[in-house]
Amino acid sequence: MKKILMLAAMACVACSPKPAGTPRDQLVKRLCEMTAAGQIAYGHQDDPAYGHAWCVEDWENDPLERSDIKDVCGQYPMVMGFDLGDIEHGADRNLDGVPFGLIRKAALAQIGRGGIVTFSWHPDNILTGGDAWDVSSDQVVKAILPGGEKNAEFRVWLQRAADFIESLGDVPVIFRPWHENSGNWFWWCQNVCTVDEYRELFRMTWLYFVKERGLTNLLWCYSPNGPFTPESYMERYPGDEFVDILGADFYEFIGPDGMEESGARFAAVIKDMLAKMTALGTEHGKLIALSETGLEGIPDSNWWCGVLYPAIKGYPISYVLTWRNAWDKPGHFYGPWAGYAGEEDFKAFAQKEDIVLLD
Ligand code: BMA
């Protein structure tokens, strides 16, 4: 299903792309062109691995062609997100039980059909032995930086993550490490590391992947969580050299004032965030993206066209990604699935002329 874009070309916020050379340059160029055409790609986390009521069991023999999104609207999401959590231990499966072999196969299939792939990473806490959400120590980032007691051990974790990305071959992927740093729930968040420590963590990761390992296929996404001021967004920014995409994460939660008010409040925050990111993207010559969003369980059956679409419409974001549809937790879904009450609303969203999915 092809859509004819009737939109007037919008100014591209990203750098004027250099002649496409590396896989990274090619994807930057493509995203710039999509943005200039007013297109917003729709993305979904873990899309081909499992859905609301199914899970791939034998990934080696499974074509990995099922998708809750495709079940609803006949198209794949243009962007598929996967998480590398537990790759640092050399595990076979990630923190949500998805085999890394499946992730590799599904990522390559998605890129092969013309789609885009993004990786987040929720590594464990190397100092305490807890998970990514363990904020019991404010010494973790310090410990893993050069000179720290855990630096050598952490370099092995970086090596395992880079090995996996390298195993994909010469295909471009968006890498989004150390996300939601302006929150207080991960061991790399602002409450447990200093500005300098965070910046060094990001730069150390970039230097390892890009300079030491020579990986030329990564687009680096910096993604604090909203809401923010331009100053708070940039406070921990590692620098233009280390970032390709200015991202941001923000979710809707339904408060005591009910669904309608919460939706309006969420949309107002998203618009405010995207307006600020548009200006920052222009200033720094970067693409921008709504790198994670959603409303858990989507109780509002008009959420896609009534809340999300009006909030993002007209902003030059490359993509918007909604989080996963857990197969083993019936209420934990952020995308549509066949039988869910907002199916028609999602179909209408997917058919908007500026929203792009994949055949
Ligand atoms: C969170 C939830 C968790 C999951 C984590 C990493 O938002 O979906 O269940 O383990 O992301 O994917």
GROMACS .gro file of C-alpha atoms and ligand atoms in nm:
model
  371
    1MET     CA    1   0.000   0.000   0.000
    2LYS     CA    2   0.163   0.323  -0.112
    3LYS     CA    3   0.072   0.662   0.014
    4ILE     CA    4   0.094   0.973  -0.195
    5LEU     CA    5   0.234   1.254   0.008
    6MET     CA    6   0.055   1.580  -0.054
    7LEU     CA    7   0.256   1.769   0.203
    8ALA     CA    8   0.458   2.072   0.123
    9ALA     CA    9   0.824   1.988   0.177
   10MET     CA   10   0.928   2.081   0.527
   11ALA     CA   11   1.266   2.219   0.618
   12CYS     CA   12   1.498   1.938   0.712
   13VAL     CA   13   1.638   1.987   1.060
   14ALA     CA   14   1.930   1.754   1.005
   15CYS     CA   15   2.263   1.841   0.866
   16SER     CA   16   2.277   1.871   0.492
   17PRO     CA   17   2.379   1.512   0.428
   18LYS     CA   18   2.724   1.447   0.296
   19PRO     CA   19   2.759   1.218  -0.005
   20ALA     CA   20   2.638   0.882   0.124
   21GLY     CA   21   2.940   0.671   0.210
   22THR     CA   22   2.918   0.455   0.520
   23PRO     CA   23   2.599   0.268   0.617
   24ARG     CA   24   2.550   0.537   0.881
   25ASP     CA   25   2.572   0.816   0.623
   26GLN     CA   26   2.321   0.637   0.404
   27LEU     CA   27   2.063   0.609   0.680
   28VAL     CA   28   2.121   0.970   0.788
   29LYS     CA   29   2.057   1.075   0.429
   30ARG     CA   30   1.745   0.863   0.403
   31LEU     CA   31   1.605   0.999   0.731
   32CYS     CA   32   1.680   1.354   0.616
   33GLU     CA   33   1.491   1.291   0.294
   34MET     CA   34   1.197   1.141   0.480
   35THR     CA   35   1.188   1.439   0.716
   36ALA     CA   36   1.208   1.683   0.425
   37ALA     CA   37   0.905   1.507   0.274
   38GLY     CA   38   0.715   1.549   0.600
   39GLN     CA   39   0.716   1.177   0.678
   40ILE     CA   40   0.709   1.032   1.028
   41ALA     CA   41   0.800   0.662   1.050
   42TYR     CA   42   0.602   0.452   1.297
   43GLY     CA   43   0.805   0.216   1.517
   44HIS     CA   44   0.729  -0.065   1.761
   45GLN     CA   45   0.952  -0.240   2.013
   46ASP     CA   46   1.016  -0.617   1.979
   47ASP     CA   47   0.758  -0.630   1.701
   48PRO     CA   48   0.848  -0.961   1.525
   49ALA     CA   49   0.958  -1.146   1.843
   50TYR     CA   50   0.619  -1.167   2.013
   51GLY     CA   51   0.289  -0.987   2.044
   52HIS     CA   52  -0.002  -0.951   2.280
   53ALA     CA   53  -0.099  -1.319   2.267
   54TRP     CA   54   0.181  -1.497   2.083
   55CYS     CA   55   0.553  -1.553   2.101
   56VAL     CA   56   0.794  -1.696   1.844
   57GLU     CA   57   0.907  -2.034   1.977
   58ASP     CA   58   1.141  -2.181   1.719
   59TRP     CA   59   1.309  -1.870   1.580
   60GLU     CA   60   1.554  -2.058   1.360
   61ASN     CA   61   1.272  -2.216   1.160
   62ASP     CA   62   1.022  -1.933   1.193
   63PRO     CA   63   1.005  -1.676   0.909
   64LEU     CA   64   0.956  -1.403   1.174
   65GLU     CA   65   0.684  -1.245   0.962
   66ARG     CA   66   0.419  -1.207   1.229
   67SER     CA   67   0.360  -0.864   1.377
   68ASP     CA   68   0.075  -0.732   1.590
   69ILE     CA   69   0.092  -0.415   1.382
   70LYS     CA   70   0.069  -0.607   1.053
   71ASP     CA   71  -0.218  -0.815   1.195
   72VAL     CA   72  -0.410  -0.489   1.245
   73CYS     CA   73  -0.322  -0.276   0.943
   74GLY     CA   74  -0.149  -0.504   0.693
   75GLN     CA   75   0.188  -0.333   0.719
   76TYR     CA   76   0.498  -0.372   0.934
   77PRO     CA   77   0.617  -0.084   1.146
   78MET     CA   78   0.884   0.109   0.955
   79VAL     CA   79   1.105   0.105   1.265
   80MET     CA   80   1.158  -0.199   1.485
   81GLY     CA   81   1.324  -0.159   1.824
   82PHE     CA   82   1.513  -0.433   2.012
   83ASP     CA   83   1.693  -0.432   2.345
   84LEU     CA   84   2.044  -0.561   2.408
   85GLY     CA   85   2.002  -0.602   2.787
   86ASP     CA   86   2.198  -0.911   2.909
   87ILE     CA   87   2.423  -0.919   2.600
   88GLU     CA   88   2.685  -0.790   2.845
   89HIS     CA   89   2.688  -1.132   3.014
   90GLY     CA   90   2.726  -1.322   2.689
   91ALA     CA   91   2.370  -1.452   2.740
   92ASP     CA   92   2.172  -1.625   2.465
   93ARG     CA   93   1.857  -1.424   2.541
   94ASN     CA   94   1.794  -1.065   2.636
   95LEU     CA   95   1.641  -0.941   2.959
   96ASP     CA   96   1.290  -1.007   2.826
   97GLY     CA   97   1.375  -1.361   2.709
   98VAL     CA   98   1.419  -1.277   2.338
   99PRO     CA   99   1.700  -1.486   2.183
  100PHE     CA  100   1.979  -1.270   2.040
  101GLY     CA  101   1.979  -1.500   1.737
  102LEU     CA  102   1.617  -1.403   1.677
  103ILE     CA  103   1.703  -1.035   1.717
  104ARG     CA  104   1.983  -1.063   1.460
  105LYS     CA  105   1.765  -1.252   1.211
  106ALA     CA  106   1.465  -1.021   1.259
  107ALA     CA  107   1.676  -0.705   1.240
  108LEU     CA  108   1.835  -0.816   0.914
  109ALA     CA  109   1.495  -0.914   0.773
  110GLN     CA  110   1.356  -0.573   0.866
  111ILE     CA  111   1.646  -0.390   0.702
  112GLY     CA  112   1.619  -0.623   0.401
  113ARG     CA  113   1.256  -0.523   0.346
  114GLY     CA  114   1.352  -0.157   0.360
  115GLY     CA  115   1.283  -0.092   0.727
  116ILE     CA  116   1.485   0.064   1.006
  117VAL     CA  117   1.620  -0.091   1.327
  118THR     CA  118   1.703   0.067   1.661
  119PHE     CA  119   1.873  -0.086   1.964
  120SER     CA  120   1.834   0.023   2.323
  121TRP     CA  121   2.039  -0.135   2.602
  122HIS     CA  122   1.942  -0.197   2.964
  123PRO     CA  123   2.266  -0.344   3.101
  124ASP     CA  124   2.284  -0.462   3.461
  125ASN     CA  125   2.450  -0.265   3.737
  126ILE     CA  126   2.810  -0.387   3.731
  127LEU     CA  127   2.892  -0.255   4.077
  128THR     CA  128   2.598  -0.386   4.280
  129GLY     CA  129   2.506  -0.691   4.072
  130GLY     CA  130   2.153  -0.553   4.040
  131ASP     CA  131   1.968  -0.475   3.719
  132ALA     CA  132   1.955  -0.154   3.513
  133TRP     CA  133   1.696  -0.014   3.753
  134ASP     CA  134   1.920  -0.053   4.059
  135VAL     CA  135   1.996   0.302   4.173
  136SER     CA  136   2.122   0.205   4.518
  137SER     CA  137   2.474   0.335   4.446
  138ASP     CA  138   2.594   0.664   4.303
  139GLN     CA  139   2.939   0.518   4.234
  140VAL     CA  140   2.858   0.295   3.935
  141VAL     CA  141   2.936   0.529   3.646
  142LYS     CA  142   3.247   0.653   3.823
  143ALA     CA  143   3.359   0.292   3.871
  144ILE     CA  144   3.330   0.200   3.504
  145LEU     CA  145   3.504   0.507   3.360
  146PRO     CA  146   3.877   0.489   3.280
  147GLY     CA  147   4.069   0.464   3.607
  148GLY     CA  148   3.769   0.314   3.789
  149GLU     CA  149   3.771  -0.022   3.962
  150LYS     CA  150   3.520  -0.172   3.717
  151ASN     CA  151   3.659  -0.025   3.396
  152ALA     CA  152   3.831  -0.340   3.272
  153GLU     CA  153   3.525  -0.552   3.347
  154PHE     CA  154   3.294  -0.301   3.181
  155ARG     CA  155   3.506  -0.296   2.868
  156VAL     CA  156   3.426  -0.665   2.833
  157TRP     CA  157   3.056  -0.572   2.850
  158LEU     CA  158   3.109  -0.312   2.577
  159GLN     CA  159   3.300  -0.568   2.375
  160ARG     CA  160   3.010  -0.815   2.390
  161ALA     CA  161   2.759  -0.548   2.281
  162ALA     CA  162   2.989  -0.438   1.997
  163ASP     CA  163   3.046  -0.802   1.893
  164PHE     CA  164   2.672  -0.845   1.851
  165ILE     CA  165   2.633  -0.527   1.647
  166GLU     CA  166   2.933  -0.620   1.437
  167SER     CA  167   2.776  -0.961   1.370
  168LEU     CA  168   2.495  -0.785   1.180
  169GLY     CA  169   2.741  -0.686   0.910
  170ASP     CA  170   2.744  -0.365   0.714
  171VAL     CA  171   2.388  -0.249   0.781
  172PRO     CA  172   2.294   0.078   0.949
  173VAL     CA  173   2.126   0.071   1.290
  174ILE     CA  174   2.025   0.339   1.537
  175PHE     CA  175   2.197   0.284   1.873
  176ARG     CA  176   2.038   0.452   2.173
  177PRO     CA  177   2.244   0.378   2.483
  178TRP     CA  178   2.208   0.549   2.823
  179HIS     CA  179   1.853   0.663   2.754
  180GLU     CA  180   1.622   0.851   2.992
  181ASN     CA  181   1.925   0.992   3.171
  182SER     CA  182   1.721   1.282   3.309
  183GLY     CA  183   1.504   1.041   3.510
  184ASN     CA  184   1.592   0.874   3.839
  185TRP     CA  185   1.538   0.504   3.766
  186PHE     CA  186   1.851   0.374   3.589
  187TRP     CA  187   2.203   0.354   3.729
  188TRP     CA  188   2.314   0.611   3.464
  189CYS     CA  189   2.042   0.864   3.556
  190GLN     CA  190   2.102   1.217   3.682
  191ASN     CA  191   2.037   1.133   4.047
  192VAL     CA  192   2.326   0.886   4.066
  193CYS     CA  193   2.598   1.029   3.841
  194THR     CA  194   2.738   1.373   3.774
  195VAL     CA  195   2.706   1.562   3.445
  196ASP     CA  196   3.070   1.493   3.365
  197GLU     CA  197   3.046   1.125   3.453
  198TYR     CA  198   2.743   1.082   3.226
  199ARG     CA  199   2.907   1.261   2.937
  200GLU     CA  200   3.220   1.051   2.979
  201LEU     CA  201   3.011   0.734   2.984
  202PHE     CA  202   2.848   0.826   2.652
  203ARG     CA  203   3.177   0.932   2.496
  204MET     CA  204   3.359   0.624   2.623
  205THR     CA  205   3.091   0.405   2.464
  206TRP     CA  206   3.114   0.595   2.135
  207LEU     CA  207   3.493   0.587   2.136
  208TYR     CA  208   3.496   0.213   2.197
  209PHE     CA  209   3.244   0.130   1.923
  210VAL     CA  210   3.353   0.384   1.664
  211LYS     CA  211   3.724   0.435   1.718
  212GLU     CA  212   3.843   0.110   1.874
  213ARG     CA  213   3.610  -0.125   1.690
  214GLY     CA  214   3.575   0.081   1.374
  215LEU     CA  215   3.196   0.037   1.350
  216THR     CA  216   3.069   0.272   1.080
  217ASN     CA  217   2.709   0.151   1.081
  218LEU     CA  218   2.574   0.320   1.394
  219LEU     CA  219   2.357   0.630   1.421
  220TRP     CA  220   2.387   0.749   1.780
  221CYS     CA  221   2.072   0.866   1.951
  222TYR     CA  222   2.077   1.071   2.272
  223SER     CA  223   1.740   1.040   2.445
  224PRO     CA  224   1.663   1.206   2.778
  225ASN     CA  225   1.307   1.177   2.901
  226GLY     CA  226   1.057   1.458   2.895
  227PRO     CA  227   0.941   1.704   2.995
  228PHE     CA  228   1.245   1.930   2.976
  229THR     CA  229   1.371   2.279   2.917
  230PRO     CA  230   1.628   2.326   2.640
  231GLU     CA  231   1.887   2.369   2.914
  232SER     CA  232   1.795   2.053   3.102
  233TYR     CA  233   1.778   1.857   2.774
  234MET     CA  234   2.129   1.964   2.681
  235GLU     CA  235   2.277   1.949   3.030
  236ARG     CA  236   2.418   1.598   2.980
  237TYR     CA  237   2.460   1.612   2.602
  238PRO     CA  238   2.791   1.445   2.516
  239GLY     CA  239   2.859   1.674   2.217
  240ASP     CA  240   2.774   1.699   1.847
  241GLU     CA  241   3.055   1.465   1.751
  242PHE     CA  242   2.896   1.177   1.941
  243VAL     CA  243   2.529   1.216   1.843
  244ASP     CA  244   2.328   1.185   1.520
  245ILE     CA  245   1.973   1.195   1.650
  246LEU     CA  246   1.823   1.404   1.929
  247GLY     CA  247   1.565   1.169   2.078
  248ALA     CA  248   1.332   1.188   2.374
  249ASP     CA  249   1.118   0.943   2.569
  250PHE     CA  250   0.786   1.033   2.725
  251TYR     CA  251   0.486   0.820   2.824
  252GLU     CA  252   0.129   0.900   2.913
  253PHE     CA  253  -0.004   0.798   3.254
  254ILE     CA  254  -0.368   0.835   3.342
  255GLY     CA  255  -0.402   1.052   3.650
  256PRO     CA  256  -0.691   1.096   3.894
  257ASP     CA  257  -0.846   1.358   3.665
  258GLY     CA  258  -0.925   1.087   3.411
  259MET     CA  259  -0.840   0.979   3.059
  260GLU     CA  260  -0.941   1.291   2.870
  261GLU     CA  261  -0.746   1.533   3.087
  262SER     CA  262  -0.445   1.303   3.097
  263GLY     CA  263  -0.446   1.272   2.720
  264ALA     CA  264  -0.463   1.648   2.677
  265ARG     CA  265  -0.182   1.697   2.929
  266PHE     CA  266   0.035   1.433   2.757
  267ALA     CA  267  -0.024   1.587   2.413
  268ALA     CA  268   0.065   1.933   2.543
  269VAL     CA  269   0.393   1.805   2.690
  270ILE     CA  270   0.480   1.619   2.368
  271LYS     CA  271   0.417   1.931   2.160
  272ASP     CA  272   0.629   2.137   2.395
  273MET     CA  273   0.912   1.879   2.382
  274LEU     CA  274   0.901   1.850   2.004
  275ALA     CA  275   0.900   2.226   1.956
  276LYS     CA  276   1.213   2.253   2.172
  277MET     CA  277   1.377   1.957   1.996
  278THR     CA  278   1.299   2.107   1.655
  279ALA     CA  279   1.488   2.421   1.755
  280LEU     CA  280   1.775   2.222   1.906
  281GLY     CA  281   1.789   1.998   1.599
  282THR     CA  282   1.820   2.302   1.374
  283GLU     CA  283   2.082   2.458   1.600
  284HIS     CA  284   2.295   2.143   1.617
  285GLY     CA  285   2.224   2.007   1.268
  286LYS     CA  286   2.067   1.685   1.399
  287LEU     CA  287   1.770   1.466   1.319
  288ILE     CA  288   1.506   1.442   1.593
  289ALA     CA  289   1.285   1.151   1.707
  290LEU     CA  290   1.025   1.056   1.965
  291SER     CA  291   1.229   0.752   2.060
  292GLU     CA  292   0.984   0.593   2.308
  293THR     CA  293   0.628   0.671   2.394
  294GLY     CA  294   0.292   0.514   2.466
  295LEU     CA  295   0.006   0.458   2.705
  296GLU     CA  296   0.016   0.119   2.877
  297GLY     CA  297  -0.286  -0.094   2.783
  298ILE     CA  298  -0.420   0.196   2.568
  299PRO     CA  299  -0.757   0.223   2.747
  300ASP     CA  300  -0.846   0.521   2.525
  301SER     CA  301  -0.977   0.366   2.201
  302ASN     CA  302  -0.918   0.695   2.016
  303TRP     CA  303  -0.563   0.741   2.144
  304TRP     CA  304  -0.383   0.713   1.809
  305CYS     CA  305  -0.582   0.970   1.615
  306GLY     CA  306  -0.717   1.163   1.914
  307VAL     CA  307  -0.404   1.206   2.127
  308LEU     CA  308  -0.079   1.089   1.966
  309TYR     CA  309  -0.131   1.209   1.609
  310PRO     CA  310  -0.232   1.568   1.689
  311ALA     CA  311   0.063   1.586   1.933
  312ILE     CA  312   0.328   1.488   1.675
  313LYS     CA  313   0.172   1.622   1.355
  314GLY     CA  314   0.378   1.889   1.183
  315TYR     CA  315   0.698   1.830   1.381
  316PRO     CA  316   0.997   1.712   1.179
  317ILE     CA  317   1.055   1.390   1.375
  318SER     CA  318   1.210   1.097   1.188
  319TYR     CA  319   1.011   0.841   1.384
  320VAL     CA  320   0.786   0.772   1.679
  321LEU     CA  321   0.828   0.438   1.856
  322THR     CA  322   0.574   0.282   2.089
  323TRP     CA  323   0.695   0.022   2.340
  324ARG     CA  324   0.643  -0.354   2.339
  325ASN     CA  325   0.330  -0.573   2.348
  326ALA     CA  326   0.433  -0.825   2.613
  327TRP     CA  327   0.303  -1.177   2.535
  328ASP     CA  328   0.315  -1.282   2.901
  329LYS     CA  329   0.161  -0.974   3.067
  330PRO     CA  330  -0.180  -0.911   2.909
  331GLY     CA  331  -0.208  -0.548   3.022
  332HIS     CA  332   0.146  -0.451   2.919
  333PHE     CA  333   0.105  -0.337   2.560
  334TYR     CA  334   0.170  -0.009   2.381
  335GLY     CA  335   0.092  -0.104   2.023
  336PRO     CA  336  -0.235  -0.232   1.873
  337TRP     CA  337  -0.318  -0.602   1.826
  338ALA     CA  338  -0.598  -0.778   1.642
  339GLY     CA  339  -0.902  -0.767   1.868
  340TYR     CA  340  -0.795  -0.463   2.072
  341ALA     CA  341  -1.063  -0.194   2.105
  342GLY     CA  342  -0.870   0.077   1.919
  343GLU     CA  343  -0.799  -0.126   1.605
  344GLU     CA  344  -0.993   0.104   1.369
  345ASP     CA  345  -0.837   0.409   1.529
  346PHE     CA  346  -0.487   0.266   1.472
  347LYS     CA  347  -0.572   0.183   1.110
  348ALA     CA  348  -0.679   0.543   1.056
  349PHE     CA  349  -0.354   0.661   1.218
  350ALA     CA  350  -0.148   0.431   0.994
  351GLN     CA  351  -0.327   0.570   0.688
  352LYS     CA  352  -0.248   0.934   0.764
  353GLU     CA  353  -0.052   1.073   0.474
  354ASP     CA  354   0.245   1.169   0.689
  355ILE     CA  355   0.267   0.844   0.893
  356VAL     CA  356   0.484   0.581   0.728
  357LEU     CA  357   0.477   0.204   0.775
  358LEU     CA  358   0.626  -0.072   0.562
  359ASP     CA  359   0.483  -0.320   0.313
  360BMA     C1  360   1.016  -0.187   3.039
  360BMA     C2  361   0.911  -0.297   3.055
  360BMA     C3  362   0.983  -0.417   3.111
  360BMA     C4  363   1.102  -0.456   3.020
  360BMA     C5  364   1.191  -0.336   2.993
  360BMA     C6  365   1.302  -0.366   2.894
  360BMA     O1  366   0.958  -0.069   3.000
  360BMA     O2  367   0.853  -0.327   2.930
  360BMA     O3  368   0.891  -0.525   3.121
  360BMA     O4  369   1.177  -0.558   3.081
  360BMA     O5  370   1.113  -0.229   2.946
  360BMA     O6  371   1.250  -0.407   2.771
   0.00000   0.00000   0.00000
